[in-house]
Coordinates of C-alpha atoms in Angstrom, one line a residue:
Chain H
M10 CA 53.6 -23.3 -29.0
T11 CA 55.5 -26.1 -27.3
A12 CA 56.4 -25.5 -23.6
A13 CA 60.1 -24.4 -22.3
T14 CA 62.6 -27.4 -22.1
G15 CA 66.2 -27.2 -20.9
I16 CA 68.4 -25.2 -18.7
W17 CA 66.7 -21.5 -18.1
P18 CA 68.8 -19.3 -15.6
P19 CA 67.2 -17.1 -13.3
A20 CA 69.5 -14.4 -14.3
A21 CA 70.7 -12.2 -11.0
T22 CA 70.7 -8.5 -11.1
P23 CA 73.7 -6.2 -10.7
F24 CA 73.3 -3.1 -8.8
R25 CA 75.3 -0.1 -8.4
E26 CA 76.5 1.7 -5.3
D27 CA 73.3 3.5 -4.9
L28 CA 71.6 0.3 -5.3
S29 CA 70.1 1.2 -8.9
I30 CA 70.0 -1.3 -11.4
D31 CA 73.3 -1.5 -13.4
M32 CA 71.2 -2.0 -16.6
E33 CA 73.8 -2.3 -19.2
R34 CA 75.6 -5.0 -17.3
Y35 CA 72.3 -6.8 -16.8
V36 CA 71.6 -6.9 -20.4
A37 CA 75.3 -8.0 -21.2
F38 CA 75.0 -10.8 -18.5
C39 CA 71.9 -12.2 -20.0
H40 CA 73.2 -12.4 -23.7
E41 CA 76.3 -13.9 -21.9
L42 CA 74.2 -16.6 -20.3
L43 CA 72.6 -17.6 -23.7
R44 CA 75.8 -17.6 -25.6
D45 CA 77.1 -20.2 -22.8
G46 CA 74.3 -22.4 -23.4
A47 CA 71.2 -21.4 -21.7
H48 CA 68.1 -22.3 -23.8
G49 CA 66.4 -19.3 -22.5
L50 CA 66.3 -17.1 -19.3
A51 CA 63.7 -17.5 -16.5
V52 CA 64.5 -13.7 -15.6
L53 CA 62.8 -11.9 -12.6
G54 CA 63.1 -14.8 -10.3
T55 CA 63.6 -15.0 -6.7
T56 CA 67.6 -15.1 -7.3
S57 CA 66.9 -12.1 -9.6
E58 CA 65.7 -10.2 -6.3
T59 CA 62.6 -9.3 -8.3
N60 CA 60.5 -9.0 -5.1
S61 CA 63.0 -6.4 -4.3
L62 CA 62.6 -4.4 -7.4
D63 CA 59.7 -2.2 -7.9
L64 CA 57.0 -2.6 -10.5
E65 CA 58.2 0.2 -12.9
E66 CA 61.6 -1.7 -12.7
R67 CA 60.3 -5.0 -13.2
K68 CA 58.7 -3.6 -16.3
S69 CA 61.7 -1.6 -17.7
L70 CA 64.2 -4.5 -17.1
L71 CA 62.0 -6.9 -19.3
E72 CA 62.0 -4.1 -22.1
K73 CA 65.5 -3.6 -22.0
L74 CA 66.3 -7.3 -22.9
V75 CA 63.7 -7.5 -25.5
N76 CA 64.9 -4.2 -27.0
S77 CA 68.6 -5.5 -26.7
G78 CA 67.6 -8.2 -29.3
I79 CA 66.8 -11.2 -27.0
N80 CA 64.3 -13.2 -28.5
P81 CA 61.4 -12.8 -26.2
A82 CA 60.3 -16.8 -26.9
Q83 CA 63.6 -17.2 -24.9
L84 CA 62.1 -15.5 -22.0
I85 CA 59.9 -16.6 -18.9
P86 CA 60.0 -13.8 -16.6
G87 CA 58.4 -13.7 -13.2
T88 CA 55.2 -11.7 -13.1
G89 CA 53.8 -12.6 -9.7
A90 CA 52.5 -10.2 -7.0
A91 CA 50.6 -10.4 -3.8
S92 CA 47.9 -8.6 -5.6
F93 CA 46.1 -10.0 -8.7
G94 CA 46.1 -6.3 -10.0
D95 CA 49.8 -5.9 -9.9
A96 CA 50.2 -9.5 -11.1
V97 CA 47.7 -8.8 -14.2
K98 CA 49.5 -5.5 -15.2
L99 CA 53.1 -7.6 -14.9
T100 CA 51.5 -10.6 -16.8
K101 CA 49.9 -8.6 -19.6
H102 CA 53.0 -6.3 -20.0
A103 CA 55.2 -9.6 -20.4
A104 CA 52.6 -11.1 -22.6
E105 CA 52.6 -8.1 -24.8
L106 CA 56.4 -8.2 -25.4
G107 CA 55.8 -11.8 -26.7
V108 CA 57.4 -13.8 -24.0
K109 CA 57.3 -17.7 -23.8
G110 CA 55.4 -17.4 -20.7
S111 CA 55.1 -16.0 -17.2
L112 CA 56.4 -17.6 -13.9
L113 CA 53.6 -17.2 -11.3
L114 CA 54.2 -17.1 -7.7
P115 CA 51.1 -17.7 -5.5
P116 CA 49.9 -14.2 -3.8
F117 CA 52.6 -14.3 -1.2
Y118 CA 51.2 -12.3 1.7
Y119 CA 48.3 -14.1 3.4
K120 CA 49.0 -17.6 4.9
G121 CA 46.8 -20.5 5.2
V122 CA 44.8 -19.6 2.3
T123 CA 42.6 -22.3 0.5
D124 CA 43.2 -24.3 -2.7
E125 CA 39.8 -22.4 -3.7
G126 CA 41.3 -19.1 -3.0
L127 CA 44.4 -19.8 -5.0
F128 CA 42.2 -21.1 -7.7
E129 CA 40.1 -17.9 -8.0
F130 CA 43.7 -15.9 -7.8
V131 CA 45.0 -17.7 -10.7
S132 CA 41.5 -17.4 -12.8
E133 CA 41.6 -13.7 -12.2
V134 CA 44.9 -13.3 -13.7
I135 CA 44.0 -15.2 -16.6
R136 CA 40.7 -13.7 -17.2
R137 CA 41.8 -10.2 -16.7
V138 CA 45.1 -10.6 -18.8
N139 CA 42.6 -12.2 -21.3
S140 CA 45.3 -13.3 -24.0
K141 CA 45.3 -16.4 -26.2
R142 CA 48.9 -16.2 -26.3
L143 CA 49.3 -16.3 -22.1
R144 CA 51.2 -19.5 -21.0
L145 CA 51.6 -19.5 -17.2
Y146 CA 54.4 -21.6 -15.4
L147 CA 53.5 -21.8 -11.7
Y148 CA 56.1 -21.3 -9.2
N149 CA 56.4 -23.2 -6.1
F150 CA 58.7 -21.9 -3.4
P151 CA 57.0 -22.5 0.0
Q152 CA 59.9 -21.5 1.9
Q153 CA 59.4 -18.0 0.8
T154 CA 55.4 -17.8 0.1
G155 CA 54.4 -20.2 2.9
L156 CA 52.2 -21.5 0.2
V157 CA 52.2 -24.7 -1.9
W158 CA 50.5 -25.5 -5.2
S159 CA 49.1 -28.6 -4.5
P160 CA 48.8 -31.3 -6.9
E161 CA 45.1 -31.2 -6.4
L162 CA 45.0 -27.6 -7.4
I163 CA 47.3 -28.0 -10.0
A164 CA 44.9 -30.6 -11.5
T165 CA 42.1 -28.6 -11.5
L166 CA 43.9 -25.6 -12.8
R167 CA 45.0 -27.6 -15.9
G168 CA 41.4 -28.9 -16.3
A169 CA 40.2 -25.4 -16.3
F170 CA 43.1 -23.6 -18.3
P171 CA 44.5 -26.6 -20.2
E172 CA 46.2 -24.1 -22.8
T173 CA 47.2 -21.7 -20.4
I174 CA 48.9 -23.5 -17.1
V175 CA 51.6 -25.5 -19.0
G176 CA 54.4 -26.0 -16.3
I177 CA 55.9 -25.3 -13.0
K178 CA 59.1 -24.4 -11.3
D179 CA 59.5 -26.4 -8.4
S180 CA 61.7 -24.6 -5.9
S181 CA 60.9 -26.3 -2.8
G182 CA 63.5 -29.0 -3.1
D183 CA 61.1 -31.6 -1.7
E184 CA 61.7 -34.7 -3.9
E185 CA 58.6 -36.1 -2.9
Y186 CA 56.4 -33.6 -4.1
L187 CA 58.5 -33.3 -7.3
N188 CA 58.1 -37.0 -8.0
A189 CA 54.3 -36.7 -7.5
L190 CA 54.4 -34.1 -9.8
L191 CA 56.1 -35.9 -12.4
E192 CA 54.2 -39.2 -12.1
K193 CA 50.7 -37.5 -12.1
F194 CA 51.6 -34.7 -14.7
P195 CA 53.2 -36.3 -17.9
G196 CA 53.4 -33.4 -20.5
F197 CA 53.7 -30.8 -17.9
A198 CA 56.8 -28.7 -18.2
I199 CA 58.1 -29.3 -14.9
F200 CA 61.3 -27.8 -13.5
P201 CA 63.2 -28.6 -10.6
S202 CA 65.2 -25.6 -9.1
S203 CA 68.4 -27.5 -8.8
E204 CA 71.0 -29.3 -11.3
S205 CA 71.3 -31.9 -8.5
L206 CA 68.1 -33.3 -8.7
M207 CA 67.8 -32.8 -12.8
I208 CA 69.3 -35.8 -13.9
D209 CA 67.1 -38.2 -11.8
A210 CA 64.1 -35.9 -12.8
L211 CA 64.8 -36.1 -16.5
G212 CA 64.7 -39.7 -16.5
K213 CA 60.8 -39.3 -15.0
G214 CA 60.0 -36.7 -17.4
A215 CA 61.1 -33.4 -16.2
A216 CA 61.6 -30.5 -18.8
G217 CA 64.8 -29.2 -17.6
C218 CA 65.9 -27.1 -14.9
I219 CA 65.6 -23.3 -13.3
S220 CA 68.6 -23.2 -11.1
A221 CA 70.2 -20.2 -9.3
T222 CA 73.5 -21.6 -9.9
A223 CA 73.0 -21.8 -13.7
N224 CA 73.9 -18.0 -13.0
T225 CA 77.6 -19.0 -12.3
H226 CA 77.8 -22.6 -13.9
V227 CA 75.7 -22.4 -17.0
K228 CA 77.9 -24.2 -19.3
A229 CA 78.4 -27.4 -17.0
I230 CA 74.5 -27.3 -16.4
R231 CA 74.2 -27.2 -20.2
A232 CA 76.6 -29.9 -20.6
L233 CA 74.9 -32.0 -17.8
F234 CA 71.4 -31.4 -19.8
D235 CA 72.9 -32.4 -23.2
G236 CA 74.7 -35.5 -22.0
W237 CA 72.1 -36.7 -19.2
K238 CA 71.8 -40.3 -21.3
S239 CA 75.4 -40.2 -22.0
E240 CA 78.2 -42.6 -20.3
N241 CA 80.0 -40.1 -18.2
V242 CA 76.7 -38.5 -17.0
T243 CA 77.5 -39.8 -13.4
A244 CA 80.8 -38.0 -13.1
M245 CA 79.4 -34.9 -14.5
N246 CA 76.2 -35.0 -12.2
K247 CA 78.8 -35.5 -9.1
R248 CA 80.9 -32.6 -10.1
A249 CA 78.1 -30.2 -10.8
S250 CA 76.2 -31.1 -7.6
A251 CA 79.3 -30.8 -5.5
I252 CA 79.5 -27.2 -6.7
R253 CA 75.8 -26.8 -6.0
L254 CA 76.0 -28.2 -2.7
L255 CA 78.8 -25.8 -1.7
I256 CA 77.3 -22.7 -3.0
A257 CA 73.9 -23.6 -1.5
S258 CA 75.6 -24.1 2.0
Y259 CA 75.7 -20.1 2.1
P260 CA 72.8 -17.9 1.7
L261 CA 72.2 -18.6 -1.8
I262 CA 71.7 -15.6 -3.7
A263 CA 74.3 -13.7 -1.8
A264 CA 76.8 -16.6 -2.5
V265 CA 75.6 -16.9 -6.1
K266 CA 76.7 -13.1 -6.4
A267 CA 79.7 -13.4 -4.6
T268 CA 80.8 -15.6 -7.1
L269 CA 79.5 -13.6 -10.1
A270 CA 81.5 -10.8 -8.5
D271 CA 84.8 -13.0 -9.0
Q272 CA 83.9 -14.4 -12.3
H273 CA 83.2 -11.0 -13.8
K274 CA 85.7 -9.2 -11.5
H275 CA 83.1 -6.5 -10.8
R276 CA 82.0 -5.5 -7.4
G277 CA 78.4 -4.6 -8.6
W278 CA 77.5 -8.2 -8.7
H279 CA 78.5 -8.6 -4.8
R280 CA 75.8 -6.2 -4.0
L281 CA 72.0 -7.2 -2.9
R282 CA 69.1 -5.2 -2.3
P283 CA 68.0 -5.2 1.9
P284 CA 66.3 -7.1 3.2
L285 CA 69.2 -9.5 1.7
T286 CA 72.7 -9.0 2.8
P287 CA 75.7 -9.9 0.9
L288 CA 78.4 -12.7 2.3
D289 CA 81.0 -11.1 4.4
D290 CA 84.4 -11.0 3.5
K291 CA 85.5 -14.2 5.5
Q292 CA 82.7 -16.0 3.8
T293 CA 83.4 -14.7 0.4
A294 CA 87.1 -15.8 0.6
E295 CA 86.2 -19.2 2.0
L296 CA 83.8 -19.8 -0.8
R297 CA 86.3 -18.7 -3.2
E298 CA 89.0 -21.0 -2.0
K299 CA 86.5 -24.0 -1.9
L300 CA 84.9 -23.3 -5.2
A301 CA 88.4 -23.3 -6.7
E302 CA 89.2 -26.6 -5.4
L303 CA 86.2 -28.0 -6.9
E304 CA 86.6 -26.5 -9.9
A305 CA 90.2 -27.9 -10.4
A306 CA 89.3 -31.3 -9.4
Chain T
M5 CA 53.8 15.7 16.7
T6 CA 52.8 13.2 19.4
A7 CA 52.3 9.6 18.8
A8 CA 48.9 8.1 18.1
T9 CA 46.8 6.8 21.0
G10 CA 43.4 5.2 21.1
I11 CA 41.3 2.9 18.9
W12 CA 42.5 2.9 15.3
P13 CA 40.4 0.5 13.3
P14 CA 42.0 -1.1 10.1
A15 CA 38.8 -0.3 8.0
A16 CA 37.7 -3.2 5.8
T17 CA 37.3 -2.7 2.2
P18 CA 33.8 -3.2 0.3
F19 CA 34.3 -4.7 -3.2
R20 CA 31.5 -4.7 -6.1
E21 CA 30.7 -7.8 -7.9
D22 CA 33.5 -7.5 -10.2
L23 CA 35.8 -6.9 -7.2
S24 CA 36.5 -3.6 -7.8
I25 CA 36.5 -1.2 -4.8
D26 CA 33.3 0.2 -3.9
M27 CA 34.7 3.7 -3.4
E28 CA 31.7 5.5 -2.1
R29 CA 30.6 2.9 0.5
Y30 CA 34.1 2.8 1.7
V31 CA 34.6 6.4 2.3
A32 CA 31.1 6.5 4.0
F33 CA 32.3 3.7 6.4
C34 CA 35.4 5.5 7.4
H35 CA 33.3 8.5 8.2
E36 CA 31.0 6.4 10.3
L37 CA 33.8 4.7 12.2
L38 CA 35.4 8.2 13.2
R39 CA 31.5 9.3 14.0
D40 CA 31.2 6.0 16.1
G41 CA 34.3 7.0 18.2
A42 CA 37.5 5.7 16.5
H43 CA 40.2 8.2 17.2
G44 CA 41.7 7.6 14.0
L45 CA 42.1 5.0 11.0
A46 CA 44.9 2.7 10.4
V47 CA 43.6 2.1 7.2
L48 CA 45.1 0.0 4.5
G49 CA 46.0 -2.8 6.8
T50 CA 45.7 -6.5 6.6
T51 CA 42.0 -6.4 7.4
S52 CA 41.7 -4.0 4.6
E53 CA 43.1 -6.7 2.2
T54 CA 45.8 -3.8 1.2
N55 CA 48.2 -6.5 -0.3
S56 CA 45.3 -7.5 -2.4
L57 CA 44.8 -4.1 -3.8
D58 CA 47.5 -2.8 -6.6
L59 CA 49.5 0.0 -6.0
E60 CA 47.4 2.4 -7.7
E61 CA 44.2 1.5 -5.9
R62 CA 46.0 1.9 -2.3
K63 CA 47.1 5.5 -3.5
S64 CA 43.9 6.2 -4.9
L65 CA 41.9 5.3 -1.8
L66 CA 43.9 7.1 0.5
E67 CA 43.6 10.2 -1.6
K68 CA 39.6 9.9 -1.6
L69 CA 39.5 9.6 2.2
V70 CA 41.6 12.7 2.3
N71 CA 39.4 14.5 -0.3
S72 CA 36.3 13.4 1.4
G73 CA 37.3 15.6 4.5
I74 CA 38.9 13.2 6.9
N75 CA 41.8 14.8 8.7
P76 CA 44.8 13.2 7.2
A77 CA 46.2 13.3 10.9
Q78 CA 43.7 10.9 11.7
L79 CA 45.2 8.4 9.2
I80 CA 47.8 5.8 9.7
P81 CA 47.9 3.9 6.4
G82 CA 49.7 0.5 5.8
T83 CA 52.4 1.6 3.2
G84 CA 54.8 -1.4 3.2
A85 CA 55.8 -3.5 0.1
A86 CA 57.9 -6.3 -0.6
S87 CA 60.4 -3.9 -2.4
F88 CA 61.8 -0.9 -0.6
G89 CA 61.1 1.0 -4.3
D90 CA 57.4 0.3 -3.9
A91 CA 57.2 1.1 0.2
V92 CA 58.8 4.5 -0.9
K93 CA 56.6 5.5 -3.2
L94 CA 53.5 4.6 -1.1
T95 CA 55.0 6.0 2.0
K96 CA 56.1 9.3 0.4
H97 CA 52.4 9.6 -1.3
A98 CA 51.0 9.2 2.1
A99 CA 53.2 11.6 3.9
E100 CA 52.5 14.4 1.3
L101 CA 49.0 14.1 1.9
G102 CA 49.8 15.0 5.5
V103 CA 49.2 11.6 7.3
K104 CA 49.7 10.9 11.0
G105 CA 52.2 8.2 10.1
S106 CA 52.6 5.3 8.1
L107 CA 52.5 1.5 9.2
L108 CA 55.4 -0.3 7.6
L109 CA 55.4 -3.8 7.1
P110 CA 58.8 -5.9 7.1
P111 CA 59.7 -6.9 3.1
F112 CA 57.7 -9.9 3.2
Y113 CA 58.9 -12.0 0.4
Y114 CA 62.2 -13.3 1.5
K115 CA 62.3 -15.3 4.8
G116 CA 65.1 -16.0 7.0
V117 CA 66.6 -12.5 6.4
T118 CA 68.9 -10.7 9.3
D119 CA 68.1 -8.0 11.5
E120 CA 70.8 -6.3 9.5
G121 CA 68.9 -6.7 6.2
L122 CA 65.6 -5.5 7.8
F123 CA 67.5 -2.3 9.3
E124 CA 68.9 -1.6 6.1
F125 CA 65.6 -1.9 4.3
V126 CA 64.0 0.6 6.9
S127 CA 66.9 2.9 6.3
E128 CA 66.3 3.1 2.7
V129 CA 62.7 3.8 3.0
I130 CA 63.5 6.8 5.6
R131 CA 66.5 8.1 3.5
R132 CA 64.4 7.9 0.3
V133 CA 61.2 9.2 1.6
N134 CA 63.4 12.0 3.0
S135 CA 60.8 14.1 4.9
K136 CA 61.0 15.4 8.4
R137 CA 57.3 14.9 8.7
L138 CA 57.8 11.2 8.1
R139 CA 56.5 9.0 11.3
L140 CA 56.8 5.3 11.1
Y141 CA 54.8 2.4 12.9
L142 CA 56.2 -0.6 12.6
Y143 CA 53.8 -3.5 11.7
N144 CA 54.6 -6.8 13.2
F145 CA 52.6 -9.7 12.2
P146 CA 54.8 -13.0 11.8
Q147 CA 51.9 -15.1 11.0
Q148 CA 51.8 -13.1 7.7
T149 CA 55.4 -12.2 6.7
G150 CA 57.1 -15.0 8.6
L151 CA 59.4 -12.1 10.2
V152 CA 59.5 -10.6 13.3
W153 CA 60.7 -7.0 14.6
S154 CA 62.9 -8.2 17.2
P155 CA 63.0 -6.2 20.5
E156 CA 66.8 -5.7 19.7
L157 CA 66.1 -4.2 16.1
I158 CA 63.5 -2.1 17.2
A159 CA 66.1 -0.5 19.9
T160 CA 68.5 -0.2 17.1
L161 CA 66.0 1.5 14.8
R162 CA 64.7 3.9 17.5
G163 CA 68.2 4.7 18.3
A164 CA 69.3 5.6 14.7
F165 CA 66.0 7.3 13.8
P166 CA 64.5 8.7 16.9
E167 CA 62.1 11.0 15.4
T168 CA 60.6 8.8 13.0
I169 CA 60.1 5.5 14.5
V170 CA 57.6 6.2 16.8
G171 CA 55.3 3.0 17.3
I172 CA 54.5 -0.5 16.5
K173 CA 51.3 -2.6 15.8
D174 CA 51.6 -5.8 17.2
S175 CA 49.4 -8.5 15.6
S176 CA 51.4 -11.5 16.8
G177 CA 49.2 -12.3 19.6
D178 CA 52.2 -13.3 21.5
E179 CA 51.5 -11.6 25.0
E180 CA 55.2 -12.3 25.9
Y181 CA 56.6 -10.2 23.1
L182 CA 54.1 -7.7 23.7
N183 CA 55.0 -7.4 27.5
A184 CA 58.8 -7.5 26.4
L185 CA 58.1 -4.3 24.2
L186 CA 56.0 -2.6 26.7
E187 CA 58.4 -3.0 29.4
K188 CA 61.7 -2.2 27.1
F189 CA 60.3 0.5 25.5
P190 CA 58.2 3.4 27.6
G191 CA 56.9 6.0 25.6
F192 CA 57.0 3.9 22.3
A193 CA 53.4 4.0 20.8
I194 CA 52.5 0.3 21.1
F195 CA 49.1 -1.0 19.6
P196 CA 48.2 -4.7 20.1
S197 CA 45.8 -5.9 17.7
S198 CA 43.0 -7.2 19.5
E199 CA 40.8 -5.4 22.6
S200 CA 41.2 -8.6 24.6
L201 CA 44.7 -7.7 25.2
M202 CA 44.5 -3.8 25.5
I203 CA 43.1 -3.5 29.1
D204 CA 46.0 -5.3 30.5
A205 CA 48.6 -3.6 27.9
L206 CA 47.1 0.0 28.9
G207 CA 47.9 -0.7 32.4
K208 CA 51.7 -1.3 31.1
G209 CA 51.6 1.9 28.7
A210 CA 50.0 0.8 25.6
A211 CA 48.9 3.6 23.2
G212 CA 45.4 1.7 22.4
C213 CA 44.4 -0.9 19.9
I214 CA 44.3 -1.4 16.2
S215 CA 42.0 -4.4 16.0
A216 CA 40.0 -6.1 13.1
T217 CA 37.0 -6.2 14.9
A218 CA 37.1 -2.6 15.6
N219 CA 35.4 -2.3 12.2
T220 CA 32.4 -4.1 13.5
H221 CA 32.3 -3.1 17.3
V222 CA 33.9 0.0 17.6
K223 CA 31.7 1.9 20.0
A224 CA 32.1 -0.8 22.5
I225 CA 36.0 -0.9 22.0
R226 CA 35.8 3.0 22.3
A227 CA 33.8 2.5 25.7
L228 CA 36.5 0.1 26.7
F229 CA 39.5 2.4 26.2
D230 CA 37.5 5.2 27.7
G231 CA 36.6 3.2 30.8
W232 CA 39.6 1.2 31.2
K233 CA 40.2 2.5 34.7
S234 CA 36.4 2.4 35.9
E235 CA 34.6 0.1 38.0
N236 CA 32.8 -1.9 35.4
V237 CA 35.8 -2.5 33.2
T238 CA 36.0 -6.3 34.0
A239 CA 32.5 -6.7 32.8
M240 CA 33.0 -4.6 29.6
N241 CA 36.1 -6.3 28.8
K242 CA 34.5 -9.7 29.3
R243 CA 31.9 -9.0 26.8
A244 CA 34.2 -7.6 24.3
S245 CA 36.5 -10.2 24.7
A246 CA 33.8 -12.7 24.0
I247 CA 32.8 -11.0 21.0
R248 CA 36.3 -10.8 19.7
L249 CA 36.8 -14.5 20.5
L250 CA 33.8 -15.5 18.6
I251 CA 34.6 -13.6 15.5
A252 CA 38.2 -14.6 15.4
S253 CA 37.3 -18.3 15.8
Y254 CA 36.4 -18.2 12.2
P255 CA 38.9 -16.9 9.5
L256 CA 39.3 -13.5 11.0
I257 CA 39.0 -11.0 7.8
A258 CA 36.1 -13.0 6.3
A259 CA 34.3 -13.0 9.4
V260 CA 34.6 -9.3 10.1
K261 CA 33.4 -8.9 6.6
A262 CA 30.5 -11.1 6.9
T263 CA 29.4 -9.2 10.1
L264 CA 29.8 -5.9 8.3
A265 CA 27.4 -7.3 5.6
D266 CA 24.8 -7.8 8.2
Q267 CA 25.2 -4.6 10.0
H268 CA 25.2 -2.6 6.7
K269 CA 22.6 -5.0 5.1
H270 CA 24.8 -5.0 2.0
R271 CA 26.1 -7.9 0.2
G272 CA 29.1 -5.9 -1.0
W273 CA 30.7 -6.2 2.3
H274 CA 30.8 -10.1 2.2
R275 CA 33.0 -10.1 -0.8
L276 CA 36.7 -10.7 -0.4
R277 CA 39.4 -10.6 -3.2
P278 CA 41.4 -13.9 -3.7
P279 CA 43.4 -15.3 -2.3
L280 CA 40.9 -14.9 0.7
T281 CA 37.4 -16.3 0.4
P282 CA 34.1 -15.6 2.2
L283 CA 32.5 -17.5 4.8
D284 CA 30.1 -20.0 3.5
D285 CA 26.5 -19.9 4.4
K286 CA 26.5 -22.0 7.0
Q287 CA 29.3 -20.4 8.9
T288 CA 27.7 -17.0 8.0
A289 CA 24.4 -18.3 9.5
E290 CA 26.0 -19.6 12.7
L291 CA 28.3 -16.6 13.4
R292 CA 25.1 -14.4 13.1
E293 CA 23.3 -16.4 15.3
K294 CA 26.1 -16.5 18.0
L295 CA 26.9 -13.0 17.6
A296 CA 23.4 -12.0 18.3
E297 CA 23.5 -14.1 21.5
L298 CA 26.3 -12.3 23.0
E299 CA 25.1 -8.9 22.2
A300 CA 22.0 -9.6 23.6
A301 CA 23.6 -10.9 27.1

């Protein structure tokens, strides 16, 4: 099984007024992202508000996607949890559904833990899931977790579990870190979290990108991926990066959902589960206006 | 129902070699803490490695304590989770067992969230647990969660839910914050997380303390609480604080468990679940020696 490449949006989650998941709308949206050019879906990520869903919801959502006819080989769900027990349950469940792989956050409650402790955590997950089919993509997001998958630890993990640890999603936005990974680990499936870093990273061997704004602009990001060696890549990249920069100038998940609400003309997209909060009306109107300008340009 | 006062140790969790919970030893230890002077038990806290237990283990452990004959009115379990769904399940389960209250962490995945978002999170938990018996103690531990229950937010929560939001455990170690709470909220059950802050805080209206080192030194800490107005409080406080300072000069949970392993002459106490790691042999020997010196003094 080769590792994932291309554009894998972390599909956002629409909520009903009572904050329950609007499952029908969610499933339809995932199909739409694939139709619009996503190579696969990095579902149940940070943008999906996964850690604001309970464990049963996380499993149910993945089952619904597979039952709706999405090829599980096009799914890389987030299956991390603070405890290895819950991470094992989620990861095993996903592996049994036949997913391409799982995105694994480090255990994100305790801070200041050692690489040795993180290694043991991953080891326990792999040992307990106990499946030859298991493929893990590390999920690096120090701004949320307070923890980093250090290059040294990644090297140790790859050495210990060469078949299993196949890639990483790096949401740090730290280009120095990203470039260090790209240099040290050729053949590792490295996904920056923003299309604005993708073109440079593809030239250095990155696999693609897993970007919040692939929820709202998947066609353009796919075109950017397909055309990264083409003549007009600079112009495409400039345009995509301007849109990304605008959306990310607001609280990112709220801004993605406000834009989805506009695109789909449905209020449900505008809702977030606490502790996240939606953009206010003024922000929403301003974002809408500026985005329309960029898209018309 | 009056709010809790006194010494409420966050009982540590012993593990077997396969890292499963040594339930028998755990239950016996909790009874021992109560016999040795604990007013109650703030079980399933940070020192208990709660966020390294899976959700089923957390519920099971609480049931085992109640079934073993511990009065649920002597239990304040931690029932926080990153999602309100899981927090509701745990909090409801605990309330149905008749516990004194629950310690509620803020949702600890997302960072940089607003007070409004945290308010909504707590509101959802209270609304969905839907029990007049529910009593919540906020759990403030910014070093792990990256979030703070601000005094403004606490005031808003108390205003909205005066019967339910009855206290706070403050593990920040930030005396300025602690003193601000003590000054602003007379009658609120405020627990610092260290006996070394307790005497000063009791004079300002604190309720007691919930301290990691109450696992290893509950008798002394209880005596300190009982004698805080007595003549020899300064000497007692100095001694207790020296012991606390020593143990906290190592990674705290590992050092508490190393000391428990010595006190109980059982290796199981020395084990931690990843991502936490035990003290190494050198640290363990050094801590043992220095602690013996302080205790002999």
